[in-house]
XYZ file of C-alpha atoms in Angstrom:
485
model
C 14.960 -7.041 27.625
C 11.224 -7.521 27.409
C 8.928 -7.212 24.430
C 5.507 -5.625 24.390
C 3.216 -5.943 21.357
C 1.089 -2.860 20.645
C -1.499 -3.638 18.014
C -3.314 -0.593 16.580
C -6.886 -0.123 17.726
C -9.004 -0.725 14.584
C -11.833 1.660 15.444
C -9.369 4.510 16.051
C -6.847 3.908 13.264
C -9.374 3.379 10.496
C -11.012 6.730 11.264
C -7.589 8.426 11.220
C -6.802 6.872 7.832
C -9.659 8.886 6.341
C -7.818 12.169 6.781
C -4.681 11.622 4.705
C -5.788 14.462 2.427
C -7.397 13.079 -0.730
C -9.769 15.253 -2.720
C -12.683 13.671 -4.563
C -10.825 13.891 -7.884
C -7.487 12.587 -6.554
C -9.290 9.661 -4.893
C -10.939 8.742 -8.212
C -7.544 8.981 -9.943
C -5.979 6.585 -7.428
C -8.595 3.949 -8.253
C -8.014 4.463 -11.983
C -4.309 3.751 -11.381
C -5.228 0.238 -10.247
C -7.438 -0.319 -13.282
C -4.681 0.703 -15.704
C -2.157 -1.496 -13.865
C -4.629 -4.387 -14.235
C -4.568 -3.950 -18.025
C -7.968 -2.298 -18.402
C -8.836 -0.902 -21.827
C -12.156 0.602 -20.770
C -12.882 2.276 -17.439
C -16.403 3.341 -16.605
C -17.112 5.812 -13.794
C -20.713 6.040 -12.626
C -21.769 8.705 -10.139
C -25.223 8.516 -8.582
C -26.084 11.736 -6.748
C -29.758 11.318 -5.905
C -30.968 9.526 -2.815
C -27.972 7.836 -1.236
C -24.956 8.998 -3.266
C -22.783 6.252 -4.703
C -19.791 6.035 -7.018
C -18.649 3.002 -9.007
C -15.377 2.657 -10.936
C -15.730 -0.295 -13.301
C -12.956 -1.739 -15.469
C -12.437 -4.602 -17.902
C -8.966 -5.467 -16.596
C -7.609 -8.870 -15.634
C -9.756 -9.194 -12.548
C -8.733 -10.847 -9.276
C -9.084 -14.360 -7.868
C -10.571 -14.763 -4.406
C -7.156 -14.919 -2.754
C -5.900 -11.931 -4.742
C -8.986 -9.926 -3.805
C -8.568 -10.724 -0.110
C -4.931 -9.600 -0.345
C -5.965 -6.403 -2.138
C -8.445 -5.598 0.653
C -5.729 -5.949 3.286
C -4.148 -2.748 4.619
C -0.641 -2.427 3.169
C -1.118 -5.180 0.607
C 2.241 -4.609 -1.120
C 5.748 -3.551 -0.128
C 6.765 -0.173 -1.647
C 10.391 -1.380 -1.604
C 9.660 -4.285 -3.947
C 10.519 -3.859 -7.611
C 7.429 -3.306 -9.735
C 6.807 -3.701 -13.431
C 7.445 -0.410 -15.249
C 3.745 0.063 -16.001
C 2.618 -0.437 -12.405
C 1.039 2.798 -11.144
C 0.660 1.551 -7.545
C 3.096 2.170 -4.712
C 2.184 1.373 -1.084
C -0.667 -1.128 -1.367
C -2.839 1.365 0.507
C -4.164 3.608 -2.258
C -7.460 1.870 -3.003
C -8.407 1.714 0.661
C -7.224 5.142 1.818
C -8.583 6.871 -1.306
C -11.962 5.192 -0.836
C -12.168 5.741 2.928
C -11.433 9.436 2.379
C -14.757 9.707 0.554
C -17.025 6.982 1.942
C -17.690 4.739 4.922
C -18.550 1.654 2.890
C -16.193 0.226 0.248
C -17.134 -2.824 -1.789
C -14.767 -4.401 -4.303
C -16.234 -6.886 -6.769
C -13.941 -8.762 -9.122
C -14.480 -11.474 -11.698
C -11.764 -13.670 -13.160
C -12.172 -16.737 -15.363
C -15.921 -16.597 -14.857
C -15.653 -16.699 -11.062
C -16.765 -13.616 -9.127
C -16.035 -12.533 -5.558
C -16.837 -9.432 -3.534
C -15.808 -8.081 -0.153
C -16.869 -4.985 1.773
C -15.113 -2.720 4.243
C -17.854 -1.081 6.311
C -16.282 1.426 8.699
C -19.330 1.477 10.955
C -18.992 -2.300 11.336
C -15.248 -1.976 12.066
C -15.974 0.609 14.772
C -18.809 -1.479 16.206
C -16.775 -4.704 16.390
C -13.409 -2.985 16.888
C -11.842 -5.533 14.546
C -10.195 -5.587 11.096
C -13.089 -7.534 9.601
C -14.361 -7.389 6.024
C -17.762 -8.661 4.959
C -17.962 -11.194 2.134
C -20.835 -10.583 -0.289
C -22.673 -13.675 -1.523
C -25.757 -12.201 -3.204
C -24.239 -9.974 -5.902
C -27.614 -8.873 -7.225
C -28.129 -6.856 -4.046
C -24.984 -4.834 -4.744
C -25.373 -1.352 -6.276
C -24.815 -1.113 -10.065
C -24.779 -4.936 -10.383
C -26.597 -4.748 -13.732
C -23.477 -3.188 -15.363
C -20.783 -5.297 -13.663
C -18.242 -6.776 -16.135
C -17.904 -10.474 -16.921
C -14.158 -10.027 -16.404
C -12.765 -7.096 -14.463
C -13.139 -5.217 -11.220
C -15.597 -2.795 -9.629
C -14.755 -0.400 -6.804
C -17.964 0.816 -5.199
C -18.285 3.717 -2.761
C -21.374 3.990 -0.572
C -22.213 5.918 2.594
C -20.450 8.888 1.013
C -20.203 11.390 3.845
C -17.411 13.765 2.804
C -19.342 15.798 0.243
C -20.780 18.297 2.717
C -19.808 20.353 5.731
C -21.476 21.901 8.736
C -22.302 25.603 8.530
C -22.001 27.892 11.562
C -25.707 27.348 12.221
C -25.198 23.596 12.394
C -27.162 22.945 9.211
C -25.494 20.573 6.766
C -24.571 22.214 3.485
C -24.214 19.656 0.681
C -21.502 20.357 -1.888
C -22.534 20.482 -5.499
C -22.174 16.983 -6.896
C -22.261 18.453 -10.380
C -19.226 20.628 -9.621
C -17.312 17.699 -8.127
C -18.056 15.565 -11.159
C -17.016 18.348 -13.535
C -13.765 18.934 -11.633
C -13.081 15.195 -11.586
C -13.604 14.975 -15.350
C -11.086 17.771 -15.990
C -8.636 16.215 -13.516
C -8.821 12.792 -15.178
C -8.470 14.342 -18.653
C -5.237 16.008 -17.501
C -3.673 13.372 -15.221
C -4.211 10.494 -17.662
C -4.000 12.442 -20.922
C -1.145 10.295 -22.277
C -3.165 7.100 -21.737
C -6.358 8.609 -23.160
C -4.448 9.707 -26.271
C -2.683 6.357 -26.654
C 0.714 8.052 -26.701
C 3.617 5.790 -27.727
C 4.755 3.821 -24.688
C 1.322 4.085 -23.023
C -1.516 1.561 -23.173
C -4.558 3.180 -24.811
C -7.348 3.534 -22.263
C -10.903 4.807 -22.751
C -12.556 6.408 -19.716
C -16.187 7.459 -19.472
C -17.904 9.453 -16.736
C -21.651 8.932 -16.472
C -21.581 7.679 -20.060
C -19.621 10.660 -21.404
C -16.274 9.996 -23.068
C -13.368 11.844 -21.424
C -11.012 13.377 -23.983
C -7.322 13.922 -23.225
C -6.228 17.387 -22.088
C -2.622 17.813 -23.187
C -1.126 20.627 -21.063
C 1.592 21.179 -23.678
C -0.858 21.548 -26.595
C 1.630 19.701 -28.814
C -0.783 19.584 -31.764
C -0.839 23.369 -32.145
C 1.495 24.561 -34.888
C 2.700 27.504 -32.766
C 3.793 25.370 -29.795
C 7.582 25.379 -29.448
C 9.201 22.058 -28.452
C 12.605 22.149 -26.809
C 15.166 19.343 -27.019
C 14.995 16.399 -24.637
C 17.438 16.625 -21.738
C 18.715 13.621 -19.774
C 18.895 14.117 -15.987
C 20.615 11.866 -13.421
C 18.879 8.537 -12.850
C 17.657 8.182 -16.429
C 15.092 10.981 -15.950
C 14.016 12.734 -19.159
C 13.057 16.422 -19.343
C 11.634 18.497 -22.202
C 10.445 22.106 -22.268
C 7.417 23.388 -24.201
C 6.394 26.964 -24.971
C 2.655 27.338 -25.485
C 1.225 29.629 -28.180
C 0.460 33.268 -27.400
C -3.224 34.120 -26.975
C -3.357 35.691 -30.450
C -2.490 32.311 -32.003
C -5.707 30.650 -30.810
C -8.846 30.494 -32.895
C -11.086 31.367 -29.934
C -10.958 32.584 -26.345
C -12.492 29.257 -25.254
C -9.623 27.296 -26.799
C -7.075 29.646 -25.213
C -8.637 29.242 -21.757
C -8.828 25.451 -22.136
C -5.049 25.112 -22.269
C -4.585 27.636 -19.473
C -6.029 24.889 -17.221
C -7.729 25.568 -13.901
C -6.301 28.821 -12.548
C -4.861 30.153 -15.801
C -1.482 30.251 -17.533
C 0.565 32.007 -14.897
C -0.503 29.642 -12.150
C 0.125 26.556 -14.298
C 3.568 27.380 -15.680
C 6.471 25.279 -14.486
C 7.323 21.608 -14.125
C 4.928 18.761 -14.969
C 6.192 15.592 -13.273
C 5.083 12.234 -14.683
C 5.573 8.871 -13.045
C 5.177 5.979 -15.487
C 3.408 8.447 -17.867
C 0.875 9.426 -15.172
C 0.874 13.086 -14.089
C 1.834 13.452 -10.421
C 2.297 17.185 -9.876
C 2.126 20.183 -12.189
C 2.497 23.941 -12.266
C 5.454 24.268 -9.882
C 9.048 25.460 -10.155
C 9.953 23.619 -6.923
C 11.148 26.965 -5.491
C 13.758 27.265 -8.243
C 12.104 30.292 -9.862
C 9.208 32.699 -9.483
C 6.090 32.536 -11.592
C 6.042 35.638 -13.774
C 3.787 36.856 -16.559
C 6.598 36.713 -19.111
C 7.370 33.033 -18.385
C 3.741 31.893 -18.135
C 3.853 30.023 -21.454
C 6.705 27.767 -20.283
C 5.884 24.207 -19.176
C 8.513 21.556 -18.561
C 7.756 17.822 -18.766
C 9.811 15.530 -16.535
C 9.418 11.755 -16.881
C 10.428 9.356 -14.130
C 9.561 5.679 -13.724
C 8.452 3.863 -10.589
C 12.033 2.957 -9.702
C 12.615 6.663 -8.897
C 9.897 6.864 -6.223
C 12.204 7.014 -3.231
C 14.512 9.610 -4.788
C 11.598 11.868 -5.729
C 9.634 11.269 -2.470
C 6.369 10.339 -4.222
C 3.628 10.435 -1.576
C 0.840 7.933 -1.013
C -1.740 10.124 -2.800
C 0.594 10.605 -5.796
C -0.027 14.351 -5.803
C 3.276 15.623 -4.416
C 6.995 15.066 -4.879
C 10.389 16.572 -4.073
C 13.263 17.307 -6.414
C 16.367 15.207 -5.718
C 19.416 17.397 -5.176
C 21.170 16.227 -8.368
C 18.094 16.979 -10.482
C 17.601 20.320 -8.707
C 21.143 21.427 -9.574
C 20.750 20.413 -13.224
C 17.359 22.089 -13.643
C 18.608 25.280 -11.992
C 21.417 25.478 -14.569
C 18.983 24.911 -17.440
C 16.153 27.091 -16.151
C 17.083 30.280 -17.988
C 17.290 28.428 -21.303
C 14.041 26.548 -20.649
C 12.019 29.723 -20.057
C 13.676 31.933 -22.691
C 11.287 30.895 -25.546
C 8.305 32.055 -23.450
C 10.012 35.398 -22.870
C 10.812 35.547 -26.591
C 7.135 35.124 -27.538
C 6.183 38.222 -25.531
C 9.157 40.197 -26.812
C 8.197 39.400 -30.413
C 4.591 40.355 -29.734
C 5.813 43.617 -28.242
C 8.027 44.265 -31.243
C 5.059 43.828 -33.572
C 3.236 46.558 -31.682
C 6.099 49.033 -32.128
C 7.164 48.528 -35.741
C 7.151 51.840 -37.637
C 4.922 50.498 -40.385
C 2.088 49.578 -38.020
C 1.295 53.079 -36.636
C 1.089 52.061 -32.954
C -1.226 54.066 -30.725
C 1.362 53.942 -27.952
C 5.118 54.336 -28.354
C 7.715 52.701 -26.137
C 10.430 55.258 -25.437
C 13.697 54.162 -23.830
C 16.030 56.853 -22.488
C 18.900 56.709 -19.961
C 17.933 53.204 -18.876
C 14.278 54.136 -18.312
C 11.206 53.083 -20.276
C 8.031 55.112 -20.653
C 4.876 54.845 -22.725
C 3.707 57.828 -24.768
C 0.793 58.368 -27.124
C 2.001 58.388 -30.729
C 1.489 62.043 -31.706
C 2.146 61.105 -35.358
C -0.721 58.648 -35.507
C -2.816 59.403 -38.627
C -6.016 59.631 -36.571
C -4.532 62.390 -34.415
C -3.009 64.189 -37.387
C -6.371 64.121 -39.180
C -7.994 65.661 -36.089
C -5.372 68.423 -35.856
C -6.218 69.560 -39.389
C -9.614 70.628 -38.033
C -8.194 72.519 -35.027
C -6.842 76.016 -34.696
C -3.561 76.756 -32.901
C -5.153 77.163 -29.456
C -7.205 73.977 -29.804
C -4.138 72.046 -30.960
C -2.246 73.198 -27.879
C -5.116 72.119 -25.608
C -5.201 68.718 -27.331
C -1.485 68.311 -26.621
C -2.037 69.168 -22.953
C -4.899 66.651 -22.782
C -2.632 63.933 -24.191
C 0.009 64.836 -21.596
C -2.571 64.315 -18.838
C -3.607 60.925 -20.278
C 0.037 59.801 -20.527
C 0.857 60.869 -16.976
C -2.117 58.872 -15.708
C -1.040 55.644 -17.382
C -1.980 52.967 -14.749
C 1.393 51.252 -14.785
C 1.247 49.754 -11.280
C -2.293 48.450 -11.723
C -1.455 46.970 -15.123
C 1.618 45.247 -13.702
C -0.429 43.660 -10.897
C -3.122 42.419 -13.287
C -0.623 41.036 -15.803
C 1.197 39.268 -12.996
C -1.848 37.735 -11.325
C -4.591 37.556 -13.969
C -3.027 38.129 -17.410
C -5.843 36.400 -19.282
C -8.390 38.914 -17.926
C -6.581 41.994 -19.301
C -8.314 43.000 -22.540
C -8.474 46.043 -24.785
C -11.693 48.117 -24.947
C -14.195 47.305 -27.685
C -14.899 50.169 -30.108
C -18.508 50.480 -31.242
C -19.351 50.015 -34.925
C -19.991 53.698 -35.746
C -16.797 54.928 -34.068
C -14.725 52.177 -35.656
C -16.012 53.068 -39.132
C -15.102 56.739 -38.562
C -11.587 55.784 -37.390
C -11.038 53.606 -40.469
C -12.141 56.351 -42.854
C -10.132 59.092 -41.090
C -6.995 56.950 -41.068
C -7.323 56.084 -44.752
C -8.211 59.673 -45.750
C -5.253 61.210 -43.939
C -2.670 58.903 -45.527
C -4.226 59.284 -48.954
C -4.118 63.069 -48.517
C -0.354 62.747 -48.057
C -0.100 61.253 -51.534
C 0.431 57.644 -50.400
C -0.801 55.002 -52.852
C -3.928 53.102 -51.858
C -2.244 49.687 -51.918
C 0.490 50.953 -49.616
C -2.125 52.333 -47.227
C -3.932 48.984 -47.257
C -0.677 47.147 -46.496
C 0.081 49.503 -43.606
C -3.424 49.181 -42.165
C -3.190 45.398 -42.386
C -0.122 45.511 -40.123
C -1.800 47.809 -37.567
C -3.422 45.751 -34.758
C -6.605 47.845 -34.377
C -7.388 47.132 -38.037
C -5.771 43.738 -38.616
C -7.879 42.175 -35.851
C -11.071 43.138 -37.756
C -9.743 43.107 -41.302
C -12.916 41.937 -43.051
C -14.814 44.771 -41.380
C -12.177 47.315 -42.510
C -12.504 46.178 -46.122
C -16.296 46.488 -45.989
C -16.093 50.025 -44.571
C -13.661 51.118 -47.303
C -15.608 49.260 -50.003
C -12.473 47.361 -51.083
C -12.286 43.758 -52.266
C -8.993 41.910 -51.958
C -8.118 39.159 -54.350
């Protein structure tokens, strides 16, 4: 039996390695993983967009000796089968190179340890030209980009010849992507993926990260600090995996629309419901039910945190980019059994909100009528505003008003509403009533109930529990000329 050695062709393989599928933000995150593993407390990301674009990720970690740096520049510098320390965010020993090559054609890594600095460069054009796995050693550091802010101890990953930020249009003209948008997306991605490190959560080393001098604040997808967030009990899955469900607050519990949208994350609440998988406290994948359930409007507030450590990589099929995973069969079976209980608080929030709209004391504009297993929505004919209007109408006009309400009810856009609530629930809003009309509604409502002999304080209490008024309560009091103690 003969043996034939087939070494990969450098100029071909290194170009293929660029297309593993990193985005700009996931490539940045992969470099940050190395910095955190190296014990960095401060990570500085500098993005230069003018002239020749360049990106530098600078940390104050342990740094690397010359031999360690050479090993780190080697393709496949560590064995994924070897046992790692629990805080090690690496996996294949390829991340720094593949992440960098996905964005640039020139990668320089500078590292300083014990006062001794070294730097090596992968230049893909040089690899193609020489057709060899050759790195270039840098000897004059002052000629390297960003040298004036290099750390005395730590590591710098520098991207130059960035060529993946644009694409060719049909006319052949190069269209450059917005660097500002990429930087903004990267900032949000880092705030989410590393939120437990940025917050200094127990069990995580506290890390500060800046982007072009701006501090990145943690973005907790579970909004644990909000008093209305519901925390479920921790569940233990096979393999020492820990799971916990969270139910986010309903939109009405937020102080502003901006705050509500912040925790909806990119794409909104419905898209981002589901499982949030963390490996060694670092977010790997989020907003998925792993085909165990559908994403519905009524479960959109449910998010489930699953924590694994780096000894679970093979079971969970963590990929090289650390952006995808697969549920092991044992975990899948357990989660499927628990799924109904995990999502029930989210359903309960919407049911309670619905109940508030239909309580008899709140005079709802619409009534929910259930009959013979069917549900329909009807205008509340006993609403004080309608009753006050009917006082002014004769019998024929009252009959025509009733027919008009029938037409409005029959045209209720149920199908359209269902589609919008399923796909874009945060965009469904109620119409805004102008100031003059609102004042007239307040006065008519109050006048009608008072004309029935109801005490003023009782009327005030009932109006306070009616959404159209409770949402603008200070305005209602001003219109009625009432001061509450």
